[in-house]
Tab-separated table of C-alpha atoms in Angstrom:
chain	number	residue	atom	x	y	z
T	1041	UNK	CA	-28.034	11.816	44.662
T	1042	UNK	CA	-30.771	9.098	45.880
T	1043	UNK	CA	-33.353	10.548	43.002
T	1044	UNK	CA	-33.678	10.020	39.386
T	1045	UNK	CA	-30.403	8.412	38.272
T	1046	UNK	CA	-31.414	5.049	40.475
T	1047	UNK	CA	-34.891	4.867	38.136
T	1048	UNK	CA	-32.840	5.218	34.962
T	1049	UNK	CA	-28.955	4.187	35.332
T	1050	UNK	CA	-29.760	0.388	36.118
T	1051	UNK	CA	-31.264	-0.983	32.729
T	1052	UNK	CA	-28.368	0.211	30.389
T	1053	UNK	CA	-25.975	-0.753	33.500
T	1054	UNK	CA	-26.985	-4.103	33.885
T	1055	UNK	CA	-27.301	-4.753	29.498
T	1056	UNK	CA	-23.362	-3.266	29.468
T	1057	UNK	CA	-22.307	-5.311	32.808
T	1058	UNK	CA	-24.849	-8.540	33.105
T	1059	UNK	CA	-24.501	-10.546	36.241
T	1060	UNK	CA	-21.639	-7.899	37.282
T	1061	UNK	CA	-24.100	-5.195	38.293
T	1062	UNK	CA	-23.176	-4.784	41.695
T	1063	UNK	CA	-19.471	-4.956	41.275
T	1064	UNK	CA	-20.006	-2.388	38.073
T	1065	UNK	CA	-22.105	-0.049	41.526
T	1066	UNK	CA	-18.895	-0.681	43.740
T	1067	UNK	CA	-16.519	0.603	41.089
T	1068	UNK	CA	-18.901	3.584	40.179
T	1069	UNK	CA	-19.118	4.049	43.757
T	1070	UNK	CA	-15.229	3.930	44.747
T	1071	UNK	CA	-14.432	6.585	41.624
T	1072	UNK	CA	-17.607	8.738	43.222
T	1073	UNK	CA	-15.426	8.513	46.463
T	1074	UNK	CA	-12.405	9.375	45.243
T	1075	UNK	CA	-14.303	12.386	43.210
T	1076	UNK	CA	-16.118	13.311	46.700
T	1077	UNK	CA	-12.988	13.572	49.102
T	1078	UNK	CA	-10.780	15.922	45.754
T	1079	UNK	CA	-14.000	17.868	45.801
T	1080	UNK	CA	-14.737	18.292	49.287
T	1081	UNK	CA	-11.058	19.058	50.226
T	1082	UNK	CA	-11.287	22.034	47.726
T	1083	UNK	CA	-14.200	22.937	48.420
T	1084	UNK	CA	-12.690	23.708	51.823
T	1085	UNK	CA	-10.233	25.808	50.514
T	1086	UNK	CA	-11.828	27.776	48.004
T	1087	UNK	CA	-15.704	27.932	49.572
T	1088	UNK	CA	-17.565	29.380	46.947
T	1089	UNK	CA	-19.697	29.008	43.811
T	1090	UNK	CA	-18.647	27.307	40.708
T	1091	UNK	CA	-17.306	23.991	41.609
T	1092	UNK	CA	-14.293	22.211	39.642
T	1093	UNK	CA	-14.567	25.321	37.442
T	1094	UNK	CA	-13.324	27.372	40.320
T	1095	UNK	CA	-10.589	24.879	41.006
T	1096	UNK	CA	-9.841	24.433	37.649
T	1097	UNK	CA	-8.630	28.697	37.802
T	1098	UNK	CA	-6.855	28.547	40.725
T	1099	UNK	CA	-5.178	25.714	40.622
T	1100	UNK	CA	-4.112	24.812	37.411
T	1101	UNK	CA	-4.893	27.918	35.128
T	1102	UNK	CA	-8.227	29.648	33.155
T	1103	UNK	CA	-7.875	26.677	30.462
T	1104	UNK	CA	-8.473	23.819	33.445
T	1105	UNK	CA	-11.253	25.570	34.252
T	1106	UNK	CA	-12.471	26.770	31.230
T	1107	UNK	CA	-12.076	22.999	30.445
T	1108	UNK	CA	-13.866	21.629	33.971
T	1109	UNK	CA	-17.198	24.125	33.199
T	1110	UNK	CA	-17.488	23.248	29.498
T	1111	UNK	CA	-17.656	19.683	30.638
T	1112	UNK	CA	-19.857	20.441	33.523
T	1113	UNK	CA	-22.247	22.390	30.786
T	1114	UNK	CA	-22.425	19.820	28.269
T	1115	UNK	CA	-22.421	17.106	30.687
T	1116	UNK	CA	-25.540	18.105	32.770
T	1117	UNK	CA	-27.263	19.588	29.454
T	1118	UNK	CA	-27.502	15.463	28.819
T	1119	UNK	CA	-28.477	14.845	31.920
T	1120	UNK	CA	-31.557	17.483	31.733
T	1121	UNK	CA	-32.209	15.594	28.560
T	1122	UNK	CA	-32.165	12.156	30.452
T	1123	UNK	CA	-34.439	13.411	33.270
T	1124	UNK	CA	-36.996	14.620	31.099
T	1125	UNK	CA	-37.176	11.199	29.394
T	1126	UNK	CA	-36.809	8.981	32.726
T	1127	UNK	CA	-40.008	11.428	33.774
T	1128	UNK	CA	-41.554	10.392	30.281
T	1129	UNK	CA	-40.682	6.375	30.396
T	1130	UNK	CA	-42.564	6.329	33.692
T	1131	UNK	CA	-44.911	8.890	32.989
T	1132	UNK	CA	-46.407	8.112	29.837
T	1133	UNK	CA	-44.645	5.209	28.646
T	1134	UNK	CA	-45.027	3.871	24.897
T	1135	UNK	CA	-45.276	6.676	21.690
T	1136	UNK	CA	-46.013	9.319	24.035
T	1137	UNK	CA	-42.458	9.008	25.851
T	1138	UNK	CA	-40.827	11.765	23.721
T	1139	UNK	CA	-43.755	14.331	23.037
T	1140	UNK	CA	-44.128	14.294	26.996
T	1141	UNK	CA	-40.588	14.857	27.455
T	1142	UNK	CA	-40.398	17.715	25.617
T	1143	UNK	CA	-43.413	19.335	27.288
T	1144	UNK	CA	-41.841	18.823	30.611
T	1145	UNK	CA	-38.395	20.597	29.658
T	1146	UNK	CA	-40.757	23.469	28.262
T	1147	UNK	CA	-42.877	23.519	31.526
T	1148	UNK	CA	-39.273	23.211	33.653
T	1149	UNK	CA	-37.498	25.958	31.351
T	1150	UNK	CA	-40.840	28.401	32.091
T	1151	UNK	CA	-41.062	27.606	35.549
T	1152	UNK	CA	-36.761	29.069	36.285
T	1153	UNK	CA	-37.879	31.433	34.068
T	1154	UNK	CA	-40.425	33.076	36.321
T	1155	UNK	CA	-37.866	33.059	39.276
T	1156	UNK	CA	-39.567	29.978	41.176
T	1157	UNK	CA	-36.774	27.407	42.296
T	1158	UNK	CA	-36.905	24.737	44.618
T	1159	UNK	CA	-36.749	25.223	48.269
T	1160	UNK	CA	-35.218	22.608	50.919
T	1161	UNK	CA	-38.996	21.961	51.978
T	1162	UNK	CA	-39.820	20.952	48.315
T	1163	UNK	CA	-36.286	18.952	48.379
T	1164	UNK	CA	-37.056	16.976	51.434
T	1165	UNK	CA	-40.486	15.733	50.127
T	1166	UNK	CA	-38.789	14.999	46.906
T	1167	UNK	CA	-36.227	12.622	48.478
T	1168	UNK	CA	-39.285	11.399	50.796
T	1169	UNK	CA	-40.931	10.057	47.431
T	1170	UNK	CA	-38.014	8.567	46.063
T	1171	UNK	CA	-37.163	6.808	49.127
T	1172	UNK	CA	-41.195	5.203	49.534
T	1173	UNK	CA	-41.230	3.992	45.719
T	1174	UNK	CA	-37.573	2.105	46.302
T	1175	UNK	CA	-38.849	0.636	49.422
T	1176	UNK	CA	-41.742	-0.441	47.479
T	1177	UNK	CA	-39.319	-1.927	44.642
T	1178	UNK	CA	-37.208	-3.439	47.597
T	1179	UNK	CA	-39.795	-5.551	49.671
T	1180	UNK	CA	-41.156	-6.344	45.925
T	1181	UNK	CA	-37.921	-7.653	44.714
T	1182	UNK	CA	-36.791	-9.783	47.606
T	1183	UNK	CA	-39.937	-11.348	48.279
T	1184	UNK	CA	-40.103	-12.333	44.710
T	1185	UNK	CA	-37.788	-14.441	42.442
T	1186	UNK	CA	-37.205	-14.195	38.941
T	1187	UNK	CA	-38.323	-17.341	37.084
T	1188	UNK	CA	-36.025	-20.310	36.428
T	1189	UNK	CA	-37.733	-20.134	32.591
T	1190	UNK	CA	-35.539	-16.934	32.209
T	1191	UNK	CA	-32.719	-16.687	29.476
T	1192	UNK	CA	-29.563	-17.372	29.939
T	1193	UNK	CA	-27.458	-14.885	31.192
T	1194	UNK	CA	-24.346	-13.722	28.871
T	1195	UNK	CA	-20.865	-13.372	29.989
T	1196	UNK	CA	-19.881	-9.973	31.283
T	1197	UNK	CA	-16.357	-9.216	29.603
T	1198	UNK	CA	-14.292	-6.929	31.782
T	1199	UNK	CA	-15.439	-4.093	29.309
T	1200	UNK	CA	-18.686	-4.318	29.609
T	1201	UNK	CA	-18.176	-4.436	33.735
T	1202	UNK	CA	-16.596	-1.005	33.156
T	1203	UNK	CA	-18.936	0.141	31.052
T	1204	UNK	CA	-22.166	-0.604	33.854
T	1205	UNK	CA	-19.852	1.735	36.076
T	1206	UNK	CA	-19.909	4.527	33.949
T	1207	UNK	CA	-23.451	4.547	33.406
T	1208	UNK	CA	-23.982	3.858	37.344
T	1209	UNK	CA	-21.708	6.940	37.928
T	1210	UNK	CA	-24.443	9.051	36.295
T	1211	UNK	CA	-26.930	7.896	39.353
T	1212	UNK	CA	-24.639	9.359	41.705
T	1213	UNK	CA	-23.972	12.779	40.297
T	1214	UNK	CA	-25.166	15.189	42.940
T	1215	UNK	CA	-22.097	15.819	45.501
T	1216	UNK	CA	-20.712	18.423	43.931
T	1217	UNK	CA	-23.813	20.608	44.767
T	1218	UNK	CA	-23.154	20.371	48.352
T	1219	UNK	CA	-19.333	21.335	47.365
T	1220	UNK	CA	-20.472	24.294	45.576
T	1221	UNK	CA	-22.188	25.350	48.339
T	1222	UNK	CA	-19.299	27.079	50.448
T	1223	UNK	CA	-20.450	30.420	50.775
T	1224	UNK	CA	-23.905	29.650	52.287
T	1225	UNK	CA	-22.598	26.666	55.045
T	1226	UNK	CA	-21.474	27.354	58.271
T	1227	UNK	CA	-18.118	26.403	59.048
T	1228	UNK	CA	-17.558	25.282	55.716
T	1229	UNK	CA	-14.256	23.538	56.430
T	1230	UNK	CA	-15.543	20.911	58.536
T	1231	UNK	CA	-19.151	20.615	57.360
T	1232	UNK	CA	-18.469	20.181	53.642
T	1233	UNK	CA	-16.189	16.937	53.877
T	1234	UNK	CA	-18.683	15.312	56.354
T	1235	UNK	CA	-21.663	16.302	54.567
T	1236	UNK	CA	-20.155	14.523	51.084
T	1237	UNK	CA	-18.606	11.904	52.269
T	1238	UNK	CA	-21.799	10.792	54.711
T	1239	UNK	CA	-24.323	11.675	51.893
T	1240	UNK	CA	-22.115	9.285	49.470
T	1241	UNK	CA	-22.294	6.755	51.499
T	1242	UNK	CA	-25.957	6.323	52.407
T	1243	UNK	CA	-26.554	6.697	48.955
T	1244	UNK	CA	-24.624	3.766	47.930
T	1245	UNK	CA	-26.010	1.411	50.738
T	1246	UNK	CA	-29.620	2.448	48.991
T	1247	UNK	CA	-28.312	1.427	45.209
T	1248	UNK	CA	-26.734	-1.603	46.708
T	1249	UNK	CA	-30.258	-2.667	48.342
T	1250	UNK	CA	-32.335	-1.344	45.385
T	1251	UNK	CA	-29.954	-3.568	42.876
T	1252	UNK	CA	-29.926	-6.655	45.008
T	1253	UNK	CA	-33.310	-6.567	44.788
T	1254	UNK	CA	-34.106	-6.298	41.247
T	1255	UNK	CA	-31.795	-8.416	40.100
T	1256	UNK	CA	-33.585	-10.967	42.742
T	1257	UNK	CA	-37.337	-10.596	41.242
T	1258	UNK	CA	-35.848	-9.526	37.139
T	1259	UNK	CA	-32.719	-11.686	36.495
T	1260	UNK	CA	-30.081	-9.611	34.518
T	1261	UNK	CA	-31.766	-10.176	31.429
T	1262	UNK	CA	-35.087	-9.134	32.650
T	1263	UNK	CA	-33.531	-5.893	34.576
T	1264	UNK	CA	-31.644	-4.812	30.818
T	1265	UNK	CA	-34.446	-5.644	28.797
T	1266	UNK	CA	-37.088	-3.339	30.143
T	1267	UNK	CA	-35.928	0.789	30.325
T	1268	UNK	CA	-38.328	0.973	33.877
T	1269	UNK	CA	-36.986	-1.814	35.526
T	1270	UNK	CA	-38.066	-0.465	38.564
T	1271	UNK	CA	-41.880	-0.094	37.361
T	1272	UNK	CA	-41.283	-3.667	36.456
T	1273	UNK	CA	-40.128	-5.238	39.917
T	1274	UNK	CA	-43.293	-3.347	41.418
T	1275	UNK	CA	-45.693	-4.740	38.968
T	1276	UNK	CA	-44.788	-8.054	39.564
T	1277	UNK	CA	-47.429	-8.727	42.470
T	1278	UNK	CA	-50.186	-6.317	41.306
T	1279	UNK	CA	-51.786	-3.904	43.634
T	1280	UNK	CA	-50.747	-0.153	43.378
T	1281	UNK	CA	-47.353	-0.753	43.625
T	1282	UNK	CA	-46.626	0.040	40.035
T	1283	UNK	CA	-48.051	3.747	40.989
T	1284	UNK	CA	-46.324	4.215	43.688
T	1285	UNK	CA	-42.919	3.859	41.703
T	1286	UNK	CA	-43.974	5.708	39.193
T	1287	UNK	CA	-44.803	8.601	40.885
T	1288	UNK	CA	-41.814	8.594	42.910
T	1289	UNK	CA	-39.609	8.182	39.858
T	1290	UNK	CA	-42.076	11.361	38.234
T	1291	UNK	CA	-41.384	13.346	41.140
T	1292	UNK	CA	-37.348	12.613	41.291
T	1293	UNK	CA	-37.225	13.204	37.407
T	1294	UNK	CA	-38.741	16.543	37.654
T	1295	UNK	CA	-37.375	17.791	40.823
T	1296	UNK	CA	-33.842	16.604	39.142
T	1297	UNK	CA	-34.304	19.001	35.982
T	1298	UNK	CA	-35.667	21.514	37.793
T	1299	UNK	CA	-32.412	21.830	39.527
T	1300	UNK	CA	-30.520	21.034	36.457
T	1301	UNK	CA	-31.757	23.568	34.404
T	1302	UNK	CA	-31.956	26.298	37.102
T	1303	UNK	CA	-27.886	24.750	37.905
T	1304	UNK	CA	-26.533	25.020	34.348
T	1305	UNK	CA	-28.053	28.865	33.836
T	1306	UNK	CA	-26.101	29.575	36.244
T	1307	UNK	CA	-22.978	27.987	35.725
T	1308	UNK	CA	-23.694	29.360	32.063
T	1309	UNK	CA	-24.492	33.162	33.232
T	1310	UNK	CA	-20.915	32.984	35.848
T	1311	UNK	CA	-18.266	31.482	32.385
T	1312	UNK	CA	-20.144	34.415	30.786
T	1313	UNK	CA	-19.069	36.571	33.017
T	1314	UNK	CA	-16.004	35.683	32.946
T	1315	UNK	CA	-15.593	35.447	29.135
T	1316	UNK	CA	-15.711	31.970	29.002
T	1317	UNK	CA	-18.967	32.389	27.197
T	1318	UNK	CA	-20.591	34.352	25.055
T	1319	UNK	CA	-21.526	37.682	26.932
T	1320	UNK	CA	-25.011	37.949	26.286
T	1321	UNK	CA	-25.950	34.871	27.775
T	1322	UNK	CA	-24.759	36.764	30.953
T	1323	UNK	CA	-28.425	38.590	30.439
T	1324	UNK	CA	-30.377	39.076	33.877
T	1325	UNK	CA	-34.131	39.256	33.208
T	1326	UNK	CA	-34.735	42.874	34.992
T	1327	UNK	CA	-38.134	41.283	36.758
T	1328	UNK	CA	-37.510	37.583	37.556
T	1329	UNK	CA	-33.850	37.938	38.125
T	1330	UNK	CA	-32.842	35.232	36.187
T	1331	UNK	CA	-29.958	34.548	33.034
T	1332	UNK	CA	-33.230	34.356	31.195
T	1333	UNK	CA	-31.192	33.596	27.643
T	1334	UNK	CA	-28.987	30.995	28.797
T	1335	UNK	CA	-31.889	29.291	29.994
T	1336	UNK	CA	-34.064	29.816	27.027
T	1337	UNK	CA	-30.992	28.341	24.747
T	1338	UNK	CA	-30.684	25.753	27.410
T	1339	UNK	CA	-34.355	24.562	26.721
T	1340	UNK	CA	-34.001	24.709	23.546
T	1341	UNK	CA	-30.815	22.538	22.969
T	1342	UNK	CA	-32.133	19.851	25.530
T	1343	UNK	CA	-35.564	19.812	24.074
T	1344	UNK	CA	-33.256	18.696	20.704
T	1345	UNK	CA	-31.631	16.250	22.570
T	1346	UNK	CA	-34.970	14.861	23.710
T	1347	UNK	CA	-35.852	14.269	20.155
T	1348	UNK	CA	-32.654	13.087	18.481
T	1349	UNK	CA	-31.213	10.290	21.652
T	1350	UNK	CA	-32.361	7.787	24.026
T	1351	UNK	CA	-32.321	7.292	27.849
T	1352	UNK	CA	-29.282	5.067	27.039
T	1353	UNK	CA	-27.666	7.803	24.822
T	1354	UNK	CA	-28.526	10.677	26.845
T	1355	UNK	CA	-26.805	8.971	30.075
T	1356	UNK	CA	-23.629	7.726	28.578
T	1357	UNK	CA	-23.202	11.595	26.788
T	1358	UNK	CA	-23.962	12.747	30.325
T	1359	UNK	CA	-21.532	10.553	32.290
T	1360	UNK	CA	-18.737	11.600	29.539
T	1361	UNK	CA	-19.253	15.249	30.533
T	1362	UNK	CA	-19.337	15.171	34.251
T	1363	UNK	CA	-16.490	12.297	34.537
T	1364	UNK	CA	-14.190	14.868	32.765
T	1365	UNK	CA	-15.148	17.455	35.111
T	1366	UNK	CA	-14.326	15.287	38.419
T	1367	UNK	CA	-11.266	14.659	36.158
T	1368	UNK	CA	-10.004	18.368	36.598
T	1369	UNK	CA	-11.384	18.663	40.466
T	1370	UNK	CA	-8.769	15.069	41.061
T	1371	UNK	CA	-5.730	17.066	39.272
T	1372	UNK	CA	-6.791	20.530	41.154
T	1373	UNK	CA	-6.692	18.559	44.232
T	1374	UNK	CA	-3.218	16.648	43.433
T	1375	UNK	CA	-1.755	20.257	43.298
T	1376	UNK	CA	-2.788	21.301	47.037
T	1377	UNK	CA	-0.442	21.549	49.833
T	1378	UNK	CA	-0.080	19.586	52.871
T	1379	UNK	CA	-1.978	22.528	55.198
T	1380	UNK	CA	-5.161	21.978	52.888
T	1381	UNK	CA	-4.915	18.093	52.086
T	1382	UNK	CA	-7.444	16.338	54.131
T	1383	UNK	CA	-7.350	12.952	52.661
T	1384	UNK	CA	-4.656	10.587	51.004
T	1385	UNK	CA	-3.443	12.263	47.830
T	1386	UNK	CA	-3.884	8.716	46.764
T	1387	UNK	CA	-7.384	8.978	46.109
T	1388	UNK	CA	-6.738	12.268	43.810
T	1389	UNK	CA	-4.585	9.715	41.911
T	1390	UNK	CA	-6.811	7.575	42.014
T	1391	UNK	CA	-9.974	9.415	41.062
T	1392	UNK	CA	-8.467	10.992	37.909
T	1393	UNK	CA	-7.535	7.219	36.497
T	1394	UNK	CA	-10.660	6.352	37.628
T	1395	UNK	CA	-12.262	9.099	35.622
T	1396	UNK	CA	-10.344	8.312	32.701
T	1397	UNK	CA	-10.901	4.569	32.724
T	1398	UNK	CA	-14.454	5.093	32.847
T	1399	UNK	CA	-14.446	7.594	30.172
T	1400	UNK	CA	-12.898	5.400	27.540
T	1401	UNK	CA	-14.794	2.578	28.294
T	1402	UNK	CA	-18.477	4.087	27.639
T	1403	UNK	CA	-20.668	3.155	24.695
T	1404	UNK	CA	-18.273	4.469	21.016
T	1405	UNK	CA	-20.841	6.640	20.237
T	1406	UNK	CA	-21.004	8.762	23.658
T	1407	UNK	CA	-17.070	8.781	23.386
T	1408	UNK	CA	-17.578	9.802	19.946
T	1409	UNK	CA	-19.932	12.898	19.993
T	1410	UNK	CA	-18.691	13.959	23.409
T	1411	UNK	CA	-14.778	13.970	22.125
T	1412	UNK	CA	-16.194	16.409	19.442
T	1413	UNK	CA	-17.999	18.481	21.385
T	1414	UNK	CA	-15.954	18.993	24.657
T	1415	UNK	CA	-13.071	20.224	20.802
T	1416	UNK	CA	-15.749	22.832	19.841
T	1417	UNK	CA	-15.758	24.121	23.314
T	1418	UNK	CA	-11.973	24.530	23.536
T	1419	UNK	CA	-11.979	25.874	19.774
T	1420	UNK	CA	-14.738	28.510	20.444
T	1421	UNK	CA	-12.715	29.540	23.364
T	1422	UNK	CA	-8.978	29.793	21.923
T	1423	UNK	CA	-10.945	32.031	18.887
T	1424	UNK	CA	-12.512	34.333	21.412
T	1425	UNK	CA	-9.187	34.878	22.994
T	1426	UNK	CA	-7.743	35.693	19.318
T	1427	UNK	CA	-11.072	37.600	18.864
T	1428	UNK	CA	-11.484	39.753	21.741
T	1429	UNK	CA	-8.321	42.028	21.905
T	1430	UNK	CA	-9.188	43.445	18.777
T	1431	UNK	CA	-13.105	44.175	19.559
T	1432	UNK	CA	-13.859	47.792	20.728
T	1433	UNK	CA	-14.101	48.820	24.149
């Protein structure tokens, strides 16, 4: 979670919400909670791979879950799209933003091509980064204070608070991997629920901190109006802050779609599998070991995406994808018995309005586009059912 979201999710957060930030992060963060204890209390039952897809099956039927991976597809394609362009805006910032982008998806694509993912070694110095560039940000933005010259702030409407928390939500996507990871955890019963729930947690104390402090040293309007707000609390004092953040924010963007686009082939090569897809993205490259086509197409169709959105665009598509998985994994977790129900069924409840509030209230045009997408998915699928009993054996 604590990676590249917290570089990117804050300017297009703080232009929906205004002065609201943090009480936009506290309503991204109680929805994430509610998500966190569904998923973790299924992941408990059911340890293995595939996440809300999984749950989806079993618990409510092959359309839930059909449903829950489409969304989970679509919904982290976007957000390979919006780490390759938080990479670029603190990268190479200016005209180069896209081109750069696109060569990082390319290098990332080729890189799970050849078989080489990352390790727990590489993910520890990855989080190591992160953490040193928002301690840089934090001692910068508290010991500095924006100017009184600044422009007025504008009223948040109740909307736009909503909206803030639904592009926030996209900074803390990342605790479903540890759900999905039942069949490699010891004990996976007990260790799963902690592990979320804990790793939640610290991660909102760090937003909290990290937004506290740039709305101290930016002002709202300063924070919305830049898209590396981050960059721009560190740059405030000169010295090599300013590097320091943007490397960490490099390193977090990359190691992000690294394991998004190694994550989706994946998810891609198992509905594939399973029908859900089309079967020759179910492929294994015979040397490497890989779904080699579904993450050639996947390159290909986030490389697009590179080209044709923003950062802003890119995050609210994303957040409309994933929020309609964590819908499903709520419902799925509504539906499990006493023996197996580890917290309230309350916060099920409460996670799938939660979902759905959120949903509905981001930008028209991610509301738009995803609606229409998440339909094609659910139309390819009822045709291949229609389809497939009449293809040869």
């Amino acid at each position: 979670m604590v990676g590249a979201g917290v570089f990117s999710a804050f300017a297009p957060a703080v232009a929906a919400a205004h002065g609201w930030l943090l009480l936009s992060l506290a309503l991204a963060g109680s929805v994430a909670f509610c998500n966190a204890t569904s998923s973790a209390q299924l992941a408990a039952q059911y340890p293995t791979s595939g996440g809300a897809y999984v749950y989806g099956r079993e618990r409510l039927g092959p359309w839930a879950g059909y449903a829950a991976g489409w969304c989970f597809v679509i919904g982290k394609t976007a957000s390979a799209a919006a780490m390759a362009l938080t990479f670029a805006t603190y990268a190479a910032p200016g005209p180069w933003t896209k081109p750069v982008a696109v060569l990082a998806v390319v290098a990332l694509t080729t890189v799970n091509l050849l078989g080489v993912t990352r390790t727990a070694l590489v993910t520890r110095v990855l989080v190591t980064v992160s953490l040193v560039a928002l301690a840089a940000v934090v001692v910068v933005g508290l010991t500095h204070t924006a100017p009184t010259t600044a422009l007025p702030v504008p009223p948040a409407a109740p909307l736009g608070v909503l909206q803030g928390a639904g592009f926030l939500f996209f900074a803390f996507a990342g605790y479903a991997r540890i759900a999905t990871m039942g069949e490699e955890v010891v004990d996976p019963a007990r260790t799963i629920p902690r592990a979320v729930t804990l790793a939640l947690g610290a991660a909102l104390v760090v937003y909290a901190v990290v937004a506290v402090s740039t709305l101290h040293a930016l002002g709202p309007v300063g924070t919305a109006a830049t898209p590396a707000p981050l960059a721009a609390v560190a740059a405030i004092p000169g010295g090599p802050w300013p590097v320091v953040v943007r490397v960490g924010a490099a390193a977090a963007s990359l190691g992000a779609l690294l394991a998004i686009v190694a994550g989706i082939g994946r998810t891609s090569l198992a509905m594939a599998r399973g029908g859900d897809l089309p079967g020759w993205l179910s492929a294994v490259h015979p040397r490497w070991r890989v779904p080699h086509r579904a993450e050639v197409l996947l390159g290909v169709v986030v490389a697009v995406l590179v080209l044709v959105t923003d950062l802003r665009g890119a995050i609210g598509f994303s957040a409309f994808g994933v929020l309609l998985y964590y819908a499903v994994a709520n419902v799925a977790a509504w539906t499990q018995d006493r023996a197996h129900r580890r917290y309230p069924r309350v916060l099920a409840a409460a996670g799938v309005l939660g979902c759905v509030v959120l949903v509905v209230t981001l930008p028209t045009a991610s509301v738009v586009v995803g609606a229409v997408v998440l339909l094609l998915g659910l139309v390819l699928r009822a045709v291949r059912l229609r389809v497939r009993p009449r293809t040869p054996r």
